[in-house]
Amino acid sequence: MRKKNYKGAKVSKRVVAKCEGVCRTYDAIQYAYANLLSEAEEVKSFQVNVLLQGLEEGAYTSDFVITKADGNLMVRAVSYTHLTLPT
């Protein structure tokens, strides 16, 4: 999830097979997940950075809204996880 009009990183704009409209990604993990969705047989189409509705303060977007081949919708957020290994 990102703030609407996020300006924190360089945006990558490209055409991806199953993405509706221009695929705008803001980091490497979002870029890679768009590639994964484009290749997945169970994915019919997807949208990137879709505005979430019903929030009072600030406007946020989801990373991905996915339409599966069976018609079901999925919403996904991608993020890096920092692991700390015990010493």
Tab-separated table of N, CA, C and O in Angstrom:
chain	number	residue	atom	x	y	z
A	1	MET	N	0.844	-1.158	0.000
A	1	MET	CA	0.000	0.000	0.000
A	1	MET	C	0.899	1.234	0.000
A	1	MET	O	1.884	1.295	0.710
A	2	ARG	N	0.548	2.192	-0.822
A	2	ARG	CA	1.308	3.428	-0.933
A	2	ARG	C	0.352	4.611	-0.870
A	2	ARG	O	-0.813	4.485	-1.169
A	3	LYS	N	0.896	5.772	-0.490
A	3	LYS	CA	0.103	6.991	-0.545
A	3	LYS	C	-0.160	7.346	-1.992
A	3	LYS	O	0.688	7.139	-2.856
A	4	LYS	N	-1.336	7.887	-2.257
A	4	LYS	CA	-1.658	8.360	-3.599
A	4	LYS	C	-0.649	9.442	-3.978
A	4	LYS	O	-0.221	10.221	-3.136
A	5	ASN	N	-0.246	9.481	-5.229
A	5	ASN	CA	0.749	10.430	-5.734
A	5	ASN	C	2.114	10.239	-5.071
A	5	ASN	O	2.833	11.191	-4.821
A	6	TYR	N	2.465	9.000	-4.764
A	6	TYR	CA	3.736	8.641	-4.154
A	6	TYR	C	4.888	9.140	-5.019
A	6	TYR	O	4.906	8.937	-6.221
A	7	LYS	N	5.854	9.824	-4.411
A	7	LYS	CA	6.970	10.389	-5.158
A	7	LYS	C	8.323	9.928	-4.609
A	7	LYS	O	9.336	10.508	-4.913
A	8	GLY	N	8.345	8.887	-3.796
A	8	GLY	CA	9.550	8.470	-3.109
A	8	GLY	C	10.554	7.692	-3.936
A	8	GLY	O	11.674	7.501	-3.523
A	9	ALA	N	10.188	7.234	-5.085
A	9	ALA	CA	11.106	6.412	-5.875
A	9	ALA	C	10.890	6.669	-7.362
A	9	ALA	O	9.865	7.211	-7.774
A	10	LYS	N	11.833	6.240	-8.139
A	10	LYS	CA	11.713	6.371	-9.582
A	10	LYS	C	10.686	5.370	-10.093
A	10	LYS	O	10.727	4.200	-9.755
A	11	VAL	N	9.768	5.834	-10.901
A	11	VAL	CA	8.726	4.974	-11.431
A	11	VAL	C	9.193	4.336	-12.739
A	11	VAL	O	9.864	4.966	-13.539
A	12	SER	N	8.843	3.075	-12.898
A	12	SER	CA	9.127	2.352	-14.131
A	12	SER	C	7.801	2.173	-14.862
A	12	SER	O	6.869	1.581	-14.330
A	13	LYS	N	7.694	2.732	-16.064
A	13	LYS	CA	6.468	2.629	-16.860
A	13	LYS	C	6.733	1.690	-18.024
A	13	LYS	O	7.708	1.857	-18.747
A	14	ARG	N	5.824	0.712	-18.193
A	14	ARG	CA	5.993	-0.245	-19.289
A	14	ARG	C	4.667	-0.909	-19.617
A	14	ARG	O	3.695	-0.783	-18.873
A	15	VAL	N	4.652	-1.609	-20.728
A	15	VAL	CA	3.477	-2.379	-21.129
A	15	VAL	C	3.713	-3.822	-20.723
A	15	VAL	O	4.742	-4.407	-21.063
A	16	VAL	N	2.787	-4.374	-19.954
A	16	VAL	CA	2.861	-5.766	-19.504
A	16	VAL	C	1.603	-6.463	-20.007
A	16	VAL	O	0.508	-5.897	-19.945
A	17	ALA	N	1.771	-7.671	-20.502
A	17	ALA	CA	0.709	-8.389	-21.215
A	17	ALA	C	-0.664	-8.331	-20.541
A	17	ALA	O	-1.643	-7.970	-21.166
A	18	LYS	N	-0.799	-8.669	-19.282
A	18	LYS	CA	-2.107	-8.776	-18.635
A	18	LYS	C	-2.473	-7.544	-17.806
A	18	LYS	O	-3.532	-7.515	-17.182
A	19	CYS	N	-1.624	-6.543	-17.793
A	19	CYS	CA	-1.891	-5.339	-17.008
A	19	CYS	C	-2.813	-4.411	-17.784
A	19	CYS	O	-2.583	-4.131	-18.959
A	20	GLU	N	-3.844	-3.926	-17.105
A	20	GLU	CA	-4.772	-2.983	-17.720
A	20	GLU	C	-4.137	-1.596	-17.692
A	20	GLU	O	-3.878	-1.047	-16.643
A	21	GLY	N	-3.861	-1.036	-18.851
A	21	GLY	CA	-3.213	0.267	-18.937
A	21	GLY	C	-1.708	0.146	-18.797
A	21	GLY	O	-1.135	-0.940	-18.907
A	22	VAL	N	-1.059	1.266	-18.536
A	22	VAL	CA	0.389	1.289	-18.358
A	22	VAL	C	0.731	0.727	-16.987
A	22	VAL	O	0.117	1.092	-15.985
A	23	CYS	N	1.700	-0.159	-16.930
A	23	CYS	CA	2.118	-0.774	-15.669
A	23	CYS	C	3.187	0.117	-15.035
A	23	CYS	O	4.318	0.182	-15.510
A	24	ARG	N	2.812	0.818	-13.951
A	24	ARG	CA	3.737	1.709	-13.245
A	24	ARG	C	4.165	1.030	-11.948
A	24	ARG	O	3.346	0.826	-11.061
A	25	THR	N	5.442	0.694	-11.853
A	25	THR	CA	5.966	0.056	-10.651
A	25	THR	C	7.005	0.964	-10.003
A	25	THR	O	7.708	1.701	-10.684
A	26	TYR	N	7.096	0.899	-8.671
A	26	TYR	CA	7.943	1.819	-7.914
A	26	TYR	C	9.175	1.181	-7.292
A	26	TYR	O	9.998	1.872	-6.722
A	27	ASP	N	9.298	-0.144	-7.360
A	27	ASP	CA	10.495	-0.791	-6.827
A	27	ASP	C	10.665	-2.159	-7.483
A	27	ASP	O	9.799	-2.614	-8.228
A	28	ALA	N	11.782	-2.791	-7.196
A	28	ALA	CA	12.129	-4.057	-7.852
A	28	ALA	C	11.142	-5.181	-7.526
A	28	ALA	O	10.830	-6.001	-8.394
A	29	ILE	N	10.640	-5.222	-6.302
A	29	ILE	CA	9.727	-6.312	-5.941
A	29	ILE	C	8.369	-6.144	-6.627
A	29	ILE	O	7.770	-7.117	-7.080
A	30	GLN	N	7.887	-4.929	-6.758
A	30	GLN	CA	6.640	-4.682	-7.475
A	30	GLN	C	6.824	-5.002	-8.966
A	30	GLN	O	5.954	-5.597	-9.591
A	31	TYR	N	7.965	-4.649	-9.528
A	31	TYR	CA	8.304	-4.939	-10.923
A	31	TYR	C	8.301	-6.449	-11.177
A	31	TYR	O	7.707	-6.945	-12.126
A	32	ALA	N	8.955	-7.203	-10.274
A	32	ALA	CA	9.054	-8.653	-10.412
A	32	ALA	C	7.688	-9.325	-10.246
A	32	ALA	O	7.363	-10.277	-10.966
A	33	TYR	N	6.862	-8.833	-9.324
A	33	TYR	CA	5.543	-9.432	-9.114
A	33	TYR	C	4.643	-9.207	-10.329
A	33	TYR	O	3.859	-10.083	-10.699
A	34	ALA	N	4.771	-8.054	-10.979
A	34	ALA	CA	4.007	-7.799	-12.209
A	34	ALA	C	4.397	-8.817	-13.283
A	34	ALA	O	3.535	-9.327	-14.004
A	35	ASN	N	5.679	-9.126	-13.387
A	35	ASN	CA	6.132	-10.150	-14.341
A	35	ASN	C	5.535	-11.511	-14.002
A	35	ASN	O	5.086	-12.247	-14.886
A	36	LEU	N	5.545	-11.865	-12.725
A	36	LEU	CA	5.002	-13.144	-12.266
A	36	LEU	C	3.514	-13.251	-12.597
A	36	LEU	O	3.056	-14.273	-13.114
A	37	LEU	N	2.760	-12.189	-12.345
A	37	LEU	CA	1.324	-12.196	-12.647
A	37	LEU	C	1.065	-12.324	-14.142
A	37	LEU	O	0.142	-13.004	-14.566
A	38	SER	N	1.886	-11.669	-14.936
A	38	SER	CA	1.723	-11.701	-16.381
A	38	SER	C	1.901	-13.108	-16.946
A	38	SER	O	1.278	-13.468	-17.941
A	39	GLU	N	2.727	-13.913	-16.309
A	39	GLU	CA	3.024	-15.264	-16.773
A	39	GLU	C	2.098	-16.329	-16.179
A	39	GLU	O	2.042	-17.447	-16.681
A	40	ALA	N	1.373	-15.987	-15.121
A	40	ALA	CA	0.523	-16.971	-14.431
A	40	ALA	C	-0.733	-17.282	-15.236
A	40	ALA	O	-1.463	-16.378	-15.643
A	41	GLU	N	-0.990	-18.557	-15.455
A	41	GLU	CA	-2.151	-18.983	-16.237
A	41	GLU	C	-3.473	-18.676	-15.534
A	41	GLU	O	-4.480	-18.420	-16.191
A	42	GLU	N	-3.490	-18.715	-14.197
A	42	GLU	CA	-4.727	-18.492	-13.459
A	42	GLU	C	-5.105	-17.007	-13.364
A	42	GLU	O	-6.162	-16.665	-12.846
A	43	VAL	N	-4.245	-16.106	-13.861
A	43	VAL	CA	-4.509	-14.670	-13.831
A	43	VAL	C	-5.033	-14.217	-15.190
A	43	VAL	O	-4.388	-14.423	-16.211
A	44	LYS	N	-6.230	-13.624	-15.177
A	44	LYS	CA	-6.811	-13.094	-16.409
A	44	LYS	C	-6.259	-11.698	-16.701
A	44	LYS	O	-5.860	-11.394	-17.813
A	45	SER	N	-6.249	-10.822	-15.673
A	45	SER	CA	-5.727	-9.462	-15.826
A	45	SER	C	-5.415	-8.904	-14.440
A	45	SER	O	-5.812	-9.467	-13.423
A	46	PHE	N	-4.709	-7.764	-14.419
A	46	PHE	CA	-4.452	-7.098	-13.149
A	46	PHE	C	-4.269	-5.603	-13.357
A	46	PHE	O	-4.013	-5.139	-14.458
A	47	GLN	N	-4.443	-4.866	-12.260
A	47	GLN	CA	-4.222	-3.431	-12.233
A	47	GLN	C	-3.185	-3.135	-11.161
A	47	GLN	O	-3.098	-3.860	-10.160
A	48	VAL	N	-2.441	-2.066	-11.364
A	48	VAL	CA	-1.385	-1.687	-10.421
A	48	VAL	C	-1.746	-0.352	-9.782
A	48	VAL	O	-2.265	0.547	-10.443
A	49	ASN	N	-1.455	-0.206	-8.479
A	49	ASN	CA	-1.646	1.048	-7.745
A	49	ASN	C	-3.073	1.576	-7.865
A	49	ASN	O	-3.317	2.691	-8.285
A	50	VAL	N	-4.024	0.746	-7.446
A	50	VAL	CA	-5.446	1.080	-7.527
A	50	VAL	C	-5.849	1.833	-6.264
A	50	VAL	O	-5.563	1.397	-5.150
A	51	LEU	N	-6.532	2.955	-6.444
A	51	LEU	CA	-6.961	3.788	-5.323
A	51	LEU	C	-7.933	3.020	-4.427
A	51	LEU	O	-8.916	2.451	-4.906
A	52	LEU	N	-7.646	2.979	-3.120
A	52	LEU	CA	-8.532	2.325	-2.153
A	52	LEU	C	-9.651	3.288	-1.783
A	52	LEU	O	-9.422	4.482	-1.608
A	53	GLN	N	-10.846	2.783	-1.654
A	53	GLN	CA	-12.001	3.621	-1.349
A	53	GLN	C	-12.387	3.495	0.112
A	53	GLN	O	-12.089	2.500	0.763
A	54	GLY	N	-13.019	4.530	0.641
A	54	GLY	CA	-13.557	4.483	1.992
A	54	GLY	C	-12.597	4.913	3.076
A	54	GLY	O	-12.882	4.714	4.249
A	55	LEU	N	-11.470	5.512	2.741
A	55	LEU	CA	-10.533	5.984	3.753
A	55	LEU	C	-10.756	7.475	3.975
A	55	LEU	O	-10.856	8.250	3.040
A	56	GLU	N	-10.838	7.875	5.237
A	56	GLU	CA	-11.097	9.274	5.568
A	56	GLU	C	-9.866	10.160	5.369
A	56	GLU	O	-9.920	11.159	4.702
A	57	GLU	N	-8.750	9.802	5.991
A	57	GLU	CA	-7.559	10.646	5.949
A	57	GLU	C	-6.550	10.095	4.966
A	57	GLU	O	-6.146	8.949	5.076
A	58	GLY	N	-6.132	10.930	4.036
A	58	GLY	CA	-5.140	10.497	3.060
A	58	GLY	C	-5.732	9.489	2.093
A	58	GLY	O	-6.727	8.842	2.368
A	59	ALA	N	-5.132	9.405	0.967
A	59	ALA	CA	-5.580	8.435	-0.034
A	59	ALA	C	-4.449	7.454	-0.275
A	59	ALA	O	-3.306	7.855	-0.460
A	60	TYR	N	-4.782	6.172	-0.283
A	60	TYR	CA	-3.787	5.128	-0.481
A	60	TYR	C	-4.172	4.261	-1.664
A	60	TYR	O	-5.333	4.195	-2.052
A	61	THR	N	-3.173	3.574	-2.199
A	61	THR	CA	-3.411	2.648	-3.299
A	61	THR	C	-2.950	1.257	-2.898
A	61	THR	O	-2.021	1.106	-2.104
A	62	SER	N	-3.606	0.245	-3.450
A	62	SER	CA	-3.127	-1.125	-3.284
A	62	SER	C	-2.047	-1.359	-4.320
A	62	SER	O	-1.995	-0.669	-5.338
A	63	ASP	N	-1.166	-2.311	-4.095
A	63	ASP	CA	-0.141	-2.603	-5.089
A	63	ASP	C	-0.757	-3.285	-6.309
A	63	ASP	O	-0.472	-2.900	-7.439
A	64	PHE	N	-1.593	-4.289	-6.096
A	64	PHE	CA	-2.181	-5.034	-7.212
A	64	PHE	C	-3.624	-5.418	-6.919
A	64	PHE	O	-3.942	-5.839	-5.812
A	65	VAL	N	-4.492	-5.286	-7.923
A	65	VAL	CA	-5.836	-5.858	-7.906
A	65	VAL	C	-5.861	-6.821	-9.086
A	65	VAL	O	-5.640	-6.432	-10.234
A	66	ILE	N	-6.101	-8.095	-8.784
A	66	ILE	CA	-5.952	-9.171	-9.756
A	66	ILE	C	-7.306	-9.809	-10.040
A	66	ILE	O	-8.063	-10.125	-9.117
A	67	THR	N	-7.616	-9.995	-11.318
A	67	THR	CA	-8.798	-10.734	-11.729
A	67	THR	C	-8.336	-12.109	-12.186
A	67	THR	O	-7.539	-12.228	-13.115
A	68	LYS	N	-8.813	-13.142	-11.482
A	68	LYS	CA	-8.423	-14.507	-11.822
A	68	LYS	C	-9.279	-15.015	-12.982
A	68	LYS	O	-10.314	-14.440	-13.301
A	69	ALA	N	-8.845	-16.084	-13.608
A	69	ALA	CA	-9.546	-16.666	-14.754
A	69	ALA	C	-10.965	-17.084	-14.397
A	69	ALA	O	-11.863	-17.039	-15.236
A	70	ASP	N	-11.207	-17.466	-13.125
A	70	ASP	CA	-12.548	-17.883	-12.699
A	70	ASP	C	-13.438	-16.698	-12.309
A	70	ASP	O	-14.560	-16.874	-11.867
A	71	GLY	N	-12.914	-15.453	-12.435
A	71	GLY	CA	-13.696	-14.260	-12.136
A	71	GLY	C	-13.511	-13.695	-10.746
A	71	GLY	O	-13.970	-12.593	-10.457
A	72	ASN	N	-12.856	-14.433	-9.842
A	72	ASN	CA	-12.607	-13.935	-8.497
A	72	ASN	C	-11.564	-12.822	-8.518
A	72	ASN	O	-10.687	-12.796	-9.375
A	73	LEU	N	-11.662	-11.911	-7.536
A	73	LEU	CA	-10.694	-10.821	-7.392
A	73	LEU	C	-9.768	-11.091	-6.221
A	73	LEU	O	-10.177	-11.666	-5.204
A	74	MET	N	-8.529	-10.673	-6.352
A	74	MET	CA	-7.547	-10.726	-5.258
A	74	MET	C	-6.899	-9.351	-5.163
A	74	MET	O	-6.670	-8.704	-6.178
A	75	VAL	N	-6.588	-8.919	-3.944
A	75	VAL	CA	-5.840	-7.689	-3.720
A	75	VAL	C	-4.540	-8.081	-3.047
A	75	VAL	O	-4.544	-8.837	-2.072
A	76	ARG	N	-3.422	-7.595	-3.578
A	76	ARG	CA	-2.120	-7.957	-3.035
A	76	ARG	C	-1.274	-6.717	-2.787
A	76	ARG	O	-1.282	-5.768	-3.565
A	77	ALA	N	-0.545	-6.748	-1.685
A	77	ALA	CA	0.463	-5.738	-1.377
A	77	ALA	C	1.796	-6.467	-1.300
A	77	ALA	O	1.873	-7.566	-0.757
A	78	VAL	N	2.814	-5.893	-1.872
A	78	VAL	CA	4.142	-6.506	-1.834
A	78	VAL	C	5.069	-5.621	-1.021
A	78	VAL	O	4.947	-4.406	-1.031
A	79	SER	N	5.985	-6.256	-0.282
A	79	SER	CA	6.943	-5.491	0.511
A	79	SER	C	8.160	-6.343	0.805
A	79	SER	O	8.121	-7.561	0.713
A	80	TYR	N	9.216	-5.672	1.134
A	80	TYR	CA	10.438	-6.361	1.546
A	80	TYR	C	10.316	-6.717	3.010
A	80	TYR	O	9.766	-5.968	3.800
A	81	THR	N	10.823	-7.877	3.382
A	81	THR	CA	10.864	-8.292	4.765
A	81	THR	C	12.312	-8.341	5.201
A	81	THR	O	13.137	-8.967	4.540
A	82	HIS	N	12.612	-7.680	6.275
A	82	HIS	CA	13.978	-7.678	6.803
A	82	HIS	C	14.063	-8.725	7.897
A	82	HIS	O	13.335	-8.673	8.874
A	83	LEU	N	14.917	-9.693	7.698
A	83	LEU	CA	15.077	-10.762	8.670
A	83	LEU	C	16.312	-10.513	9.511
A	83	LEU	O	17.362	-10.111	9.012
A	84	THR	N	16.186	-10.756	10.793
A	84	THR	CA	17.325	-10.687	11.695
A	84	THR	C	17.575	-12.099	12.192
A	84	THR	O	16.694	-12.713	12.808
A	85	LEU	N	18.740	-12.621	11.914
A	85	LEU	CA	19.065	-13.974	12.333
A	85	LEU	C	19.635	-13.947	13.751
A	85	LEU	O	20.396	-13.056	14.122
A	86	PRO	N	19.249	-14.921	14.575
A	86	PRO	CA	19.779	-14.980	15.931
A	86	PRO	C	21.283	-15.277	15.918
A	86	PRO	O	21.768	-15.993	15.045
A	87	THR	N	21.984	-14.721	16.859
A	87	THR	CA	23.435	-14.969	16.947
A	87	THR	C	23.786	-15.918	18.040
A	87	THR	O	23.048	-16.224	18.904
